[in-house]
CSV table of C-alpha atoms and ligand atoms in Angstrom, one decimal:
chain,number,residue,atom,x,y,z
A,1,UNK,CA,92.3,64.4,101.3
A,2,UNK,CA,91.3,61.2,99.6
A,3,UNK,CA,93.9,58.8,101.0
A,4,UNK,CA,93.2,55.8,98.8
A,5,UNK,CA,93.4,57.8,95.6
A,6,UNK,CA,96.8,59.1,96.4
A,7,UNK,CA,98.7,55.8,96.5
A,8,UNK,CA,99.5,55.1,92.9
A,9,UNK,CA,102.5,52.8,92.9
A,10,UNK,CA,105.4,54.3,90.9
A,11,UNK,CA,105.9,51.3,88.7
A,12,UNK,CA,102.5,51.8,87.0
A,13,UNK,CA,103.2,55.4,86.2
A,14,UNK,CA,104.0,55.9,82.4
A,15,UNK,CA,106.0,53.3,80.7
A,16,UNK,CA,109.3,55.3,80.5
A,17,UNK,CA,111.1,52.0,81.3
A,18,UNK,CA,109.3,49.2,79.4
A,19,UNK,CA,111.7,46.8,81.0
A,20,UNK,CA,109.6,47.1,84.1
A,21,UNK,CA,107.3,44.5,82.5
A,22,UNK,CA,109.9,42.1,83.6
A,23,UNK,CA,108.2,42.1,87.0
A,24,UNK,CA,104.9,41.1,85.5
A,25,UNK,CA,104.2,38.1,87.7
A,26,UNK,CA,103.2,37.4,91.3
A,27,UNK,CA,104.6,40.7,92.4
A,28,UNK,CA,101.4,42.2,91.0
A,29,UNK,CA,99.0,39.7,92.6
A,30,UNK,CA,96.3,41.7,94.3
A,31,UNK,CA,96.8,41.7,98.0
A,32,UNK,CA,93.9,40.3,100.0
A,33,UNK,CA,92.3,42.7,102.4
A,34,UNK,CA,93.3,42.5,106.0
A,35,UNK,CA,91.7,44.4,108.9
A,36,UNK,CA,93.2,47.8,109.4
A,37,UNK,CA,93.5,47.1,113.1
A,38,UNK,CA,94.8,44.5,115.5
A,39,UNK,CA,93.1,43.2,118.6
A,40,UNK,CA,94.1,44.4,122.1
A,41,UNK,CA,91.4,42.8,124.3
A,42,UNK,CA,89.3,39.6,123.9
A,43,UNK,CA,86.1,38.4,125.4
A,44,UNK,CA,85.4,34.8,125.9
A,45,UNK,CA,82.4,33.2,124.3
A,46,UNK,CA,81.2,29.6,125.0
A,47,UNK,CA,79.8,26.7,123.1
A,48,UNK,CA,76.8,24.7,124.3
A,49,UNK,CA,75.2,21.4,123.4
A,50,UNK,CA,72.2,20.9,121.1
A,51,UNK,CA,70.2,19.5,124.1
A,52,UNK,CA,70.9,22.6,126.1
A,53,UNK,CA,69.9,24.8,123.3
A,54,UNK,CA,66.6,23.0,122.7
A,55,UNK,CA,65.7,23.5,126.4
A,56,UNK,CA,66.7,27.2,126.4
A,57,UNK,CA,64.7,27.8,123.3
A,58,UNK,CA,61.6,26.3,124.9
A,59,UNK,CA,62.2,28.4,128.0
A,60,UNK,CA,62.5,31.5,125.7
A,61,UNK,CA,59.1,30.8,124.2
A,62,UNK,CA,60.9,30.3,120.9
A,63,UNK,CA,61.7,34.0,120.8
A,64,UNK,CA,65.4,34.5,120.3
A,65,UNK,CA,65.2,38.0,122.0
A,66,UNK,CA,64.5,36.1,125.2
A,67,UNK,CA,67.7,34.1,125.2
A,68,UNK,CA,70.5,35.1,127.6
A,69,UNK,CA,73.7,36.1,125.8
A,70,UNK,CA,75.5,33.4,127.7
A,71,UNK,CA,73.3,30.9,125.8
A,72,UNK,CA,74.6,32.2,122.5
A,73,UNK,CA,77.9,31.4,120.8
A,74,UNK,CA,77.9,33.8,117.9
A,75,UNK,CA,75.4,36.7,118.2
A,76,UNK,CA,74.1,38.0,114.9
A,77,UNK,CA,70.9,39.3,116.4
A,78,UNK,CA,71.8,42.8,115.5
A,79,UNK,CA,74.7,45.1,114.5
A,80,UNK,CA,73.2,47.7,116.8
A,81,UNK,CA,75.4,48.8,119.6
A,82,UNK,CA,77.3,45.5,119.5
A,83,UNK,CA,80.5,46.6,117.8
A,84,UNK,CA,84.0,47.0,119.3
A,85,UNK,CA,85.3,50.5,120.1
A,86,UNK,CA,88.8,51.5,119.1
A,87,UNK,CA,91.6,52.4,121.6
A,88,UNK,CA,91.0,56.1,120.5
A,89,UNK,CA,87.4,55.8,121.5
A,90,UNK,CA,88.2,54.2,124.9
A,91,UNK,CA,90.7,57.0,125.4
A,92,UNK,CA,88.0,59.6,124.6
A,93,UNK,CA,85.7,58.0,127.3
A,94,UNK,CA,88.3,58.9,129.9
A,95,UNK,CA,88.3,62.6,128.9
A,96,UNK,CA,84.6,63.0,128.5
A,97,UNK,CA,83.1,66.1,130.1
A,98,UNK,CA,80.1,65.3,132.3
A,99,UNK,CA,78.8,68.9,132.7
A,100,UNK,CA,75.1,69.1,132.6
A,101,UNK,CA,75.0,72.0,130.2
A,102,UNK,CA,77.5,73.1,127.6
A,103,UNK,CA,79.8,70.1,127.9
A,104,UNK,CA,83.0,70.1,125.9
A,105,UNK,CA,82.2,66.6,124.7
A,106,UNK,CA,78.9,68.0,123.2
A,107,UNK,CA,81.0,70.6,121.4
A,108,UNK,CA,83.3,67.9,120.0
A,109,UNK,CA,80.3,65.9,118.8
A,110,UNK,CA,78.6,69.0,117.4
A,111,UNK,CA,81.7,70.0,115.4
A,112,UNK,CA,82.1,66.5,114.1
A,113,UNK,CA,78.5,66.2,113.0
A,114,UNK,CA,78.7,69.6,111.4
A,115,UNK,CA,81.8,68.6,109.5
A,116,UNK,CA,80.4,65.3,108.3
A,117,UNK,CA,76.8,66.4,107.5
A,118,UNK,CA,76.8,70.2,107.2
A,119,UNK,CA,73.7,70.3,109.4
A,120,UNK,CA,74.0,73.2,111.8
A,121,UNK,CA,71.8,72.1,114.8
A,122,UNK,CA,72.4,69.0,116.9
A,123,UNK,CA,70.2,67.3,119.4
A,124,UNK,CA,71.7,64.2,121.1
A,125,UNK,CA,69.2,61.5,122.1
A,126,UNK,CA,69.7,58.2,124.0
A,127,UNK,CA,69.3,56.2,120.7
A,128,UNK,CA,67.9,56.3,117.2
A,129,UNK,CA,64.2,55.7,118.1
A,130,UNK,CA,64.4,58.5,120.6
A,131,UNK,CA,65.5,60.8,117.8
A,132,UNK,CA,62.5,59.6,115.8
A,133,UNK,CA,60.2,60.3,118.8
A,134,UNK,CA,61.5,63.8,119.3
A,135,UNK,CA,61.4,64.8,115.6
A,136,UNK,CA,58.1,63.1,114.8
A,137,UNK,CA,56.5,64.7,117.9
A,138,UNK,CA,57.2,68.0,116.1
A,139,UNK,CA,56.5,67.0,112.5
A,140,UNK,CA,54.0,64.1,112.3
A,141,UNK,CA,50.2,64.5,113.0
A,142,UNK,CA,47.3,62.0,112.9
A,143,UNK,CA,46.3,61.2,109.3
A,144,UNK,CA,49.7,62.2,107.8
A,145,UNK,CA,51.5,60.0,105.3
A,146,UNK,CA,55.3,59.5,105.2
A,147,UNK,CA,56.6,58.1,102.0
A,148,UNK,CA,60.0,56.5,101.9
A,149,UNK,CA,62.0,53.3,101.1
A,150,UNK,CA,61.0,50.5,103.4
A,151,UNK,CA,60.8,52.3,106.8
A,152,UNK,CA,62.7,50.7,109.7
A,153,UNK,CA,60.5,49.0,112.3
A,154,UNK,CA,60.8,51.6,115.1
A,155,UNK,CA,60.4,54.3,112.5
A,156,UNK,CA,57.2,52.8,111.3
A,157,UNK,CA,56.2,52.3,115.0
A,158,UNK,CA,56.7,56.0,115.7
A,159,UNK,CA,54.6,56.9,112.6
A,160,UNK,CA,51.8,54.5,113.3
A,161,UNK,CA,51.5,55.3,117.0
A,162,UNK,CA,50.7,58.8,115.9
A,163,UNK,CA,48.0,57.4,113.6
A,164,UNK,CA,49.9,58.4,110.6
A,165,UNK,CA,51.0,56.0,107.7
A,166,UNK,CA,54.3,54.9,106.3
A,167,UNK,CA,54.1,54.4,102.5
A,168,UNK,CA,56.8,52.1,101.0
A,169,UNK,CA,58.0,53.4,97.6
A,170,UNK,CA,61.1,51.1,97.3
A,171,UNK,CA,61.9,49.9,93.8
A,172,UNK,CA,60.4,46.5,92.9
A,173,UNK,CA,63.8,45.0,92.2
A,174,UNK,CA,64.5,45.1,95.9
A,175,UNK,CA,62.0,42.3,96.4
A,176,UNK,CA,63.6,39.9,94.0
A,177,UNK,CA,66.5,38.4,95.8
A,178,UNK,CA,68.3,37.3,92.6
A,179,UNK,CA,68.1,40.7,91.0
A,180,UNK,CA,71.6,42.2,91.0
A,181,UNK,CA,70.5,45.8,91.0
A,182,UNK,CA,73.4,47.7,92.7
A,183,UNK,CA,71.1,50.1,94.6
A,184,UNK,CA,68.1,48.1,95.9
A,185,UNK,CA,67.4,50.7,98.5
A,186,UNK,CA,66.4,53.2,95.8
A,187,UNK,CA,63.0,54.9,95.8
A,188,UNK,CA,60.7,54.4,92.8
A,189,UNK,CA,59.9,57.9,91.6
A,190,UNK,CA,56.6,56.9,90.1
A,191,UNK,CA,55.4,55.4,93.3
A,192,UNK,CA,56.6,58.5,95.1
A,193,UNK,CA,54.9,60.9,92.7
A,194,UNK,CA,51.7,58.9,93.1
A,195,UNK,CA,51.8,59.6,96.8
A,196,UNK,CA,52.5,63.3,96.2
A,197,UNK,CA,49.5,63.5,93.8
A,198,UNK,CA,47.1,61.5,96.0
A,199,UNK,CA,47.6,63.4,99.2
A,200,UNK,CA,47.6,67.2,99.8
A,201,UNK,CA,50.9,68.7,100.7
A,202,UNK,CA,49.8,69.4,104.3
A,203,UNK,CA,49.4,65.7,104.9
A,204,UNK,CA,53.0,64.9,103.8
A,205,UNK,CA,55.3,66.4,106.4
A,206,UNK,CA,58.4,64.9,104.7
A,207,UNK,CA,59.8,62.1,102.6
A,208,UNK,CA,62.1,59.8,104.6
A,209,UNK,CA,65.1,58.1,102.9
A,210,UNK,CA,66.7,55.4,104.9
A,211,UNK,CA,70.4,54.9,104.2
A,212,UNK,CA,71.2,52.0,103.8
A,213,UNK,CA,67.8,50.4,103.6
A,214,UNK,CA,67.7,47.7,106.3
A,215,UNK,CA,64.3,46.3,105.6
A,216,UNK,CA,65.2,45.5,101.9
A,217,UNK,CA,68.4,43.8,103.0
A,218,UNK,CA,71.0,46.5,104.0
A,219,UNK,CA,70.8,47.8,100.4
A,220,UNK,CA,72.2,51.2,99.4
A,221,UNK,CA,70.5,54.2,97.9
A,222,UNK,CA,72.4,55.8,95.0
A,223,UNK,CA,73.4,59.4,94.9
A,224,UNK,CA,71.6,59.7,91.6
A,225,UNK,CA,68.4,58.4,93.2
A,226,UNK,CA,68.7,60.8,96.2
A,227,UNK,CA,69.1,63.7,93.8
A,228,UNK,CA,66.1,62.6,91.7
A,229,UNK,CA,64.0,62.2,94.8
A,230,UNK,CA,65.1,65.7,95.9
A,231,UNK,CA,64.1,67.2,92.5
A,232,UNK,CA,60.7,65.5,92.5
A,233,UNK,CA,60.0,66.4,96.1
A,234,UNK,CA,61.0,70.1,95.5
A,235,UNK,CA,58.3,70.3,92.8
A,236,UNK,CA,55.7,69.3,95.4
A,237,UNK,CA,57.3,71.3,98.2
A,238,UNK,CA,58.1,68.2,100.3
A,239,UNK,CA,61.3,68.2,102.4
A,240,UNK,CA,63.6,65.2,102.7
A,241,UNK,CA,64.9,63.7,105.9
A,242,UNK,CA,67.4,60.9,106.2
A,243,UNK,CA,67.2,57.9,108.5
A,244,UNK,CA,71.0,57.7,108.6
A,245,UNK,CA,71.9,54.8,110.8
A,246,UNK,CA,74.2,53.3,108.2
A,247,UNK,CA,75.0,56.4,106.1
A,248,UNK,CA,78.8,55.6,106.0
A,249,UNK,CA,78.1,52.1,104.6
A,250,UNK,CA,75.8,53.7,102.1
A,251,UNK,CA,78.5,56.2,101.0
A,252,UNK,CA,80.9,53.2,100.6
A,253,UNK,CA,78.6,51.5,98.2
A,254,UNK,CA,78.2,54.8,96.2
A,255,UNK,CA,82.0,55.0,95.9
A,256,UNK,CA,82.3,51.4,94.9
A,257,UNK,CA,79.3,51.1,92.5
A,258,UNK,CA,78.3,54.5,91.2
A,259,UNK,CA,80.0,55.8,88.1
A,260,UNK,CA,82.0,59.0,88.7
A,261,UNK,CA,82.1,58.5,92.4
A,262,UNK,CA,85.1,56.1,92.7
A,263,UNK,CA,87.7,58.8,93.4
A,264,UNK,CA,85.8,60.7,96.0
A,265,UNK,CA,86.3,60.1,99.7
A,266,UNK,CA,83.6,58.7,101.9
A,267,UNK,CA,83.3,61.9,103.7
A,268,UNK,CA,82.8,63.9,100.5
A,269,UNK,CA,80.1,61.5,99.3
A,270,UNK,CA,78.3,61.5,102.7
A,271,UNK,CA,78.2,65.3,102.8
A,272,UNK,CA,76.8,65.5,99.3
A,273,UNK,CA,74.0,63.0,100.2
A,274,UNK,CA,73.1,65.0,103.3
A,275,UNK,CA,73.0,68.2,101.2
A,276,UNK,CA,69.8,67.0,99.5
A,277,UNK,CA,67.9,66.8,102.8
A,278,UNK,CA,66.9,69.3,105.5
A,279,UNK,CA,67.8,67.0,108.4
A,280,UNK,CA,68.5,63.5,109.7
A,281,UNK,CA,67.9,61.1,112.5
A,282,UNK,CA,70.7,58.9,113.6
A,283,UNK,CA,71.2,55.7,115.6
A,284,UNK,CA,74.8,56.0,116.7
A,285,UNK,CA,74.7,52.3,117.6
A,286,UNK,CA,75.4,51.6,113.9
A,287,UNK,CA,77.8,53.8,112.0
A,288,UNK,CA,78.5,55.9,115.1
A,289,UNK,CA,80.6,52.8,116.2
A,290,UNK,CA,79.4,53.2,119.8
A,291,UNK,CA,77.3,51.0,122.1
A,292,UNK,CA,74.5,53.5,122.8
A,293,UNK,CA,73.3,56.9,121.5
A,294,UNK,CA,71.6,58.8,118.7
A,295,UNK,CA,70.9,62.3,117.5
A,296,UNK,CA,69.0,64.6,115.3
A,297,UNK,CA,70.8,67.1,113.1
A,298,UNK,CA,69.0,69.7,111.0
A,299,UNK,CA,69.1,73.2,109.7
A,300,UNK,CA,65.7,74.7,110.4
A,301,UNK,CA,65.9,76.9,113.5
A,302,UNK,CA,62.1,76.7,114.3
A,303,UNK,CA,62.0,72.9,114.1
A,304,UNK,CA,65.2,72.8,116.2
A,305,UNK,CA,63.5,75.0,118.9
A,306,UNK,CA,60.3,72.9,119.0
A,307,UNK,CA,62.4,69.7,119.0
A,308,UNK,CA,64.5,71.1,121.9
A,309,UNK,CA,61.4,71.3,124.1
A,310,UNK,CA,60.5,67.6,123.4
A,311,UNK,CA,64.1,66.6,124.0
A,312,UNK,CA,64.1,68.3,127.4
A,313,UNK,CA,60.9,66.5,128.4
A,314,UNK,CA,61.8,63.0,127.2
A,315,UNK,CA,65.6,62.9,126.9
A,316,UNK,CA,67.5,65.5,128.9
A,317,UNK,CA,68.9,68.9,128.4
A,318,UNK,CA,69.8,69.7,124.8
A,319,UNK,CA,73.5,69.4,125.2
A,320,UNK,CA,73.3,65.8,126.3
A,321,UNK,CA,69.9,64.4,125.5
A,322,UNK,CA,70.2,61.2,127.4
A,323,UNK,CA,73.9,60.6,126.7
A,324,UNK,CA,76.8,60.7,129.1
A,325,UNK,CA,79.5,63.2,128.2
A,326,UNK,CA,82.0,60.4,127.7
A,327,UNK,CA,79.6,58.6,125.3
A,328,UNK,CA,79.3,61.8,123.2
A,329,UNK,CA,83.2,62.0,123.2
A,330,UNK,CA,83.5,58.4,122.0
A,331,UNK,CA,80.8,59.0,119.4
A,332,UNK,CA,82.7,62.0,117.9
A,333,UNK,CA,85.7,59.7,117.4
A,334,UNK,CA,83.5,56.9,116.1
A,335,UNK,CA,81.9,59.0,113.4
A,336,UNK,CA,85.3,59.9,112.1
A,337,UNK,CA,86.5,56.3,112.1
A,338,UNK,CA,83.3,55.0,110.5
A,339,UNK,CA,83.8,57.3,107.5
A,340,UNK,CA,87.3,56.1,106.7
A,341,UNK,CA,87.5,54.0,103.6
A,342,UNK,CA,89.9,51.4,105.0
A,343,UNK,CA,87.5,50.6,107.9
A,344,UNK,CA,84.5,50.3,105.6
A,345,UNK,CA,86.4,48.1,103.2
A,346,UNK,CA,87.2,45.6,105.9
A,347,UNK,CA,83.8,45.7,107.5
A,348,UNK,CA,81.8,45.3,104.3
A,349,UNK,CA,84.3,42.7,102.8
A,350,UNK,CA,83.6,40.5,105.9
A,351,UNK,CA,79.9,40.6,105.3
A,352,UNK,CA,80.5,39.8,101.7
A,353,UNK,CA,82.8,37.0,102.6
A,354,UNK,CA,80.1,35.3,104.6
A,355,UNK,CA,77.5,36.0,101.9
A,356,UNK,CA,79.7,34.4,99.2
A,357,UNK,CA,80.3,31.3,101.4
A,358,UNK,CA,76.5,30.8,101.7
A,359,UNK,CA,76.1,31.4,97.9
A,360,UNK,CA,78.7,28.7,97.3
A,361,UNK,CA,76.7,26.3,99.4
A,362,UNK,CA,73.6,27.0,97.3
A,363,UNK,CA,71.8,28.8,100.1
A,364,UNK,CA,69.2,31.4,98.9
A,365,UNK,CA,70.3,34.9,100.0
A,366,UNK,CA,69.5,38.4,99.1
A,367,UNK,CA,71.9,39.6,96.4
A,368,UNK,CA,74.0,41.6,96.1
A,369,UNK,CA,75.1,41.1,99.7
A,370,UNK,CA,74.1,44.1,101.9
A,371,UNK,CA,76.4,46.3,103.9
A,372,UNK,CA,75.7,45.1,107.5
A,373,UNK,CA,74.1,41.8,107.1
A,374,UNK,CA,73.4,38.7,105.0
A,375,UNK,CA,69.7,38.0,104.5
A,376,UNK,CA,68.6,34.4,104.0
A,377,UNK,CA,65.3,33.8,102.0
A,378,UNK,CA,63.3,31.5,104.2
A,379,UNK,CA,60.5,31.0,101.6
A,380,UNK,CA,63.0,29.4,99.3
A,381,UNK,CA,64.9,27.7,102.1
A,382,UNK,CA,61.8,26.2,103.8
A,383,UNK,CA,59.1,26.1,101.1
A,384,UNK,CA,57.0,23.6,103.2
A,385,UNK,CA,56.4,25.9,106.1
A,386,UNK,CA,53.2,27.9,105.5
A,387,UNK,CA,53.5,31.6,106.0
A,388,UNK,CA,51.0,31.4,108.9
A,389,UNK,CA,53.6,29.4,110.7
A,390,UNK,CA,56.4,32.0,110.3
A,391,UNK,CA,59.0,30.3,108.1
A,392,UNK,CA,61.7,32.9,108.8
A,393,UNK,CA,61.3,32.5,112.6
A,394,UNK,CA,61.4,28.8,112.1
A,395,UNK,CA,64.6,29.0,110.2
A,396,UNK,CA,66.1,31.3,112.8
A,397,UNK,CA,65.3,28.8,115.6
A,398,UNK,CA,66.8,26.0,113.6
A,399,UNK,CA,70.1,27.9,113.1
A,400,UNK,CA,70.2,28.5,116.8
A,401,UNK,CA,69.6,24.8,117.6
A,402,UNK,CA,72.2,23.8,115.1
A,403,UNK,CA,75.2,25.8,116.3
A,404,UNK,CA,74.2,28.4,119.0
A,405,UNK,CA,74.1,31.3,116.4
A,406,UNK,CA,71.4,33.9,117.2
A,407,UNK,CA,69.9,35.6,114.2
A,408,UNK,CA,66.7,37.6,113.7
A,409,UNK,CA,63.5,37.2,111.8
A,410,UNK,CA,62.7,40.0,109.3
A,411,UNK,CA,59.4,38.7,108.2
A,412,UNK,CA,55.8,38.4,109.3
A,413,UNK,CA,56.4,38.7,113.0
A,414,UNK,CA,58.3,41.9,112.4
A,415,UNK,CA,55.8,43.2,109.9
A,416,UNK,CA,53.2,43.2,112.7
A,417,UNK,CA,49.4,43.4,112.2
A,418,UNK,CA,47.6,46.1,110.2
A,419,UNK,CA,46.7,48.7,112.8
A,420,UNK,CA,43.1,48.9,111.5
A,421,UNK,CA,42.2,45.4,110.4
A,422,UNK,CA,44.5,43.6,113.0
A,423,UNK,CA,45.3,41.0,110.3
A,424,UNK,CA,48.8,39.7,109.9
A,425,UNK,CA,50.7,41.7,107.3
A,426,UNK,CA,52.7,39.4,105.0
A,427,UNK,CA,55.7,41.2,103.6
A,428,UNK,CA,57.0,40.4,100.2
A,429,UNK,CA,60.1,38.7,101.6
A,430,UNK,CA,60.4,36.5,104.6
A,431,UNK,CA,64.0,36.8,105.7
A,432,UNK,CA,66.5,35.7,108.4
A,433,UNK,CA,69.0,38.4,109.0
A,434,UNK,CA,72.6,37.6,109.9
A,435,UNK,CA,73.7,41.0,111.2
A,436,UNK,CA,77.5,41.3,111.6
A,437,UNK,CA,78.6,43.4,114.6
A,438,UNK,CA,81.4,45.9,113.6
A,439,UNK,CA,85.0,44.9,114.3
A,440,UNK,CA,83.8,42.0,116.6
A,441,UNK,CA,84.2,38.6,114.9
A,442,UNK,CA,86.8,37.1,112.7
A,443,UNK,CA,86.5,35.3,109.4
A,444,UNK,CA,86.8,32.0,111.2
A,445,UNK,CA,83.5,32.9,112.9
A,446,UNK,CA,82.1,33.5,109.4
A,447,UNK,CA,83.3,30.1,108.2
A,448,UNK,CA,81.6,28.5,111.3
A,449,UNK,CA,78.3,30.3,110.6
A,450,UNK,CA,78.4,29.3,106.9
A,451,UNK,CA,78.8,25.6,107.7
A,452,UNK,CA,76.1,25.7,110.4
A,453,UNK,CA,73.6,27.1,107.9
A,454,UNK,CA,74.7,24.6,105.3
A,455,UNK,CA,74.0,21.8,107.8
A,456,UNK,CA,70.5,23.2,108.4
A,457,UNK,CA,70.0,23.5,104.6
A,458,UNK,CA,71.0,19.8,104.1
A,459,UNK,CA,68.3,18.7,106.6
A,460,UNK,CA,65.7,21.2,105.5
A,461,UNK,CA,63.3,18.5,104.4
A,462,UNK,CA,63.0,17.2,107.9
A,463,UNK,CA,61.8,20.6,109.1
A,464,UNK,CA,58.0,20.3,108.7
A,465,UNK,CA,56.5,22.6,111.3
A,466,UNK,CA,56.7,26.2,112.2
A,467,UNK,CA,55.2,28.2,115.1
A,468,UNK,CA,52.0,29.7,116.5
A,469,UNK,CA,51.7,32.8,118.5
A,470,UNK,CA,50.5,32.3,122.1
A,471,UNK,CA,50.9,36.0,123.2
A,472,UNK,CA,51.8,39.2,121.5
A,473,UNK,CA,51.9,42.9,122.2
A,474,UNK,CA,49.9,45.7,120.5
A,475,UNK,CA,52.9,47.2,118.7
A,476,UNK,CA,56.4,46.0,117.8
A,477,UNK,CA,55.4,42.5,118.8
A,478,UNK,CA,58.5,40.7,117.6
A,479,UNK,CA,60.5,41.8,120.6
A,480,UNK,CA,58.3,40.1,123.1
A,481,UNK,CA,56.1,37.7,121.2
A,482,UNK,CA,55.6,34.2,122.7
A,483,UNK,CA,55.4,31.2,120.4
A,484,UNK,CA,54.8,27.5,120.6
A,485,UNK,CA,55.5,24.7,118.1
A,486,UNK,CA,52.7,24.4,115.5
B,1,PLP,C1,68.6,51.0,114.5
B,1,PLP,C2,67.8,51.9,113.6
B,1,PLP,C3,66.9,52.8,114.1
B,1,PLP,C4,66.5,52.9,115.5
B,1,PLP,O1,67.7,53.2,116.3
B,1,PLP,P1,67.9,52.6,117.8
B,1,PLP,O2,69.2,53.2,118.1
B,1,PLP,O3,67.9,51.1,117.7
B,1,PLP,O4,66.8,53.1,118.6
B,1,PLP,C5,66.2,53.6,113.1
B,1,PLP,N1,66.4,53.4,111.8
B,1,PLP,C6,67.3,52.6,111.3
B,1,PLP,C7,67.5,52.5,109.8
B,1,PLP,C8,68.0,51.7,112.2
B,1,PLP,O5,68.9,50.9,111.7
């Protein structure tokens, strides 16, 4: 049942006793949100000096992925696998069943996934990109096109490594950071139909909807848009898959922002969203609330069979696919917790809290604030750094130097080179992402981050130079790129 809808306080029911207005003062003040958990174990993190950080940055070739975690005070590199598990999840770890085949923990996970998504077949994988590898091995061929809303980097990688193409059909509003569109992850139906008209059906194995859409700023996709994409795709005979890493956060935004959805539970909304697709890939390191894992869930038996073969080759037997039994057990619990409204409210309020602080300081951020991260617009923040010198990377290194906060570039380094021309691809936005790990930091940390970024903002005119690449890999270069000061 929908818990939050059930708690109507008695004194607002019908005015049988008008005298009740007597209480119309602070008693009715809206209570601030507080985390629906308390902390049982803490982990020490350490400050460092600016001098130390400058030296470490140089040793890391100005690539923040090369820093040691001990050189970082607050780590906002990613919300992937960096969250805190609950006591229930730690308990589940102890009861995990490590059988090679037919493990009870697999059964628990399978039942949970069926309950949440209604997809009947489950293939665990070691993480989200492995799910992409397995599914795309079956579905994607050279020369294919995969339309969708700003594909995630590993997703695009798995498409391009197969000499296929990802086509971004995200609505234009997503690329204007000041535009307050409530669903900036939505797909533009005209752009999508253009793809369906341009390419023959055989070249379009599926349309991929990413919920929420990370690359456009952790922005949600509305239920209405999912339905419309489904209707259009049906007319052209194209199935829909979901890249579902943050499906619960997406459902939260639907509940909060979409008319008619406010009284439904997160689980009901998520299930309806999934009902418009034929399958999904999942990175359990996000809304699975675990530190590692992923899966594919789908309904087509033939695709499941073919994907099972690939799973066995690359991941492991089909009832564990690269995961320990205990990790599947913790994931089953995590999926249930992540789809509770109270949890999502506290998680997303914290991200919003940080975003609002930055807005108060006049810092240009993607609005509305996304579900898992705040995105800072480096082109507005550092207008003097040319795009050839990677302004978002420059800003990320300055934030680290300032206060030991590690963030990540979502800009030209991430966008990689065009696979054919080998030219830099300049995305519409050049962002620094502050990804907030789940249940990990307090709002004091958020205050610290906000002030650190304000300090960089106040000295932005002194930042005159960016970076040049000295070495890069063929694909997904941002993870290992080496830079020097320009
Ligand atoms: C994280 C993520 C992936 C890849 O998952 P990994 O677990 O990191 O391999 C794919 N798509 C989206 C939207 C993601 O956020």
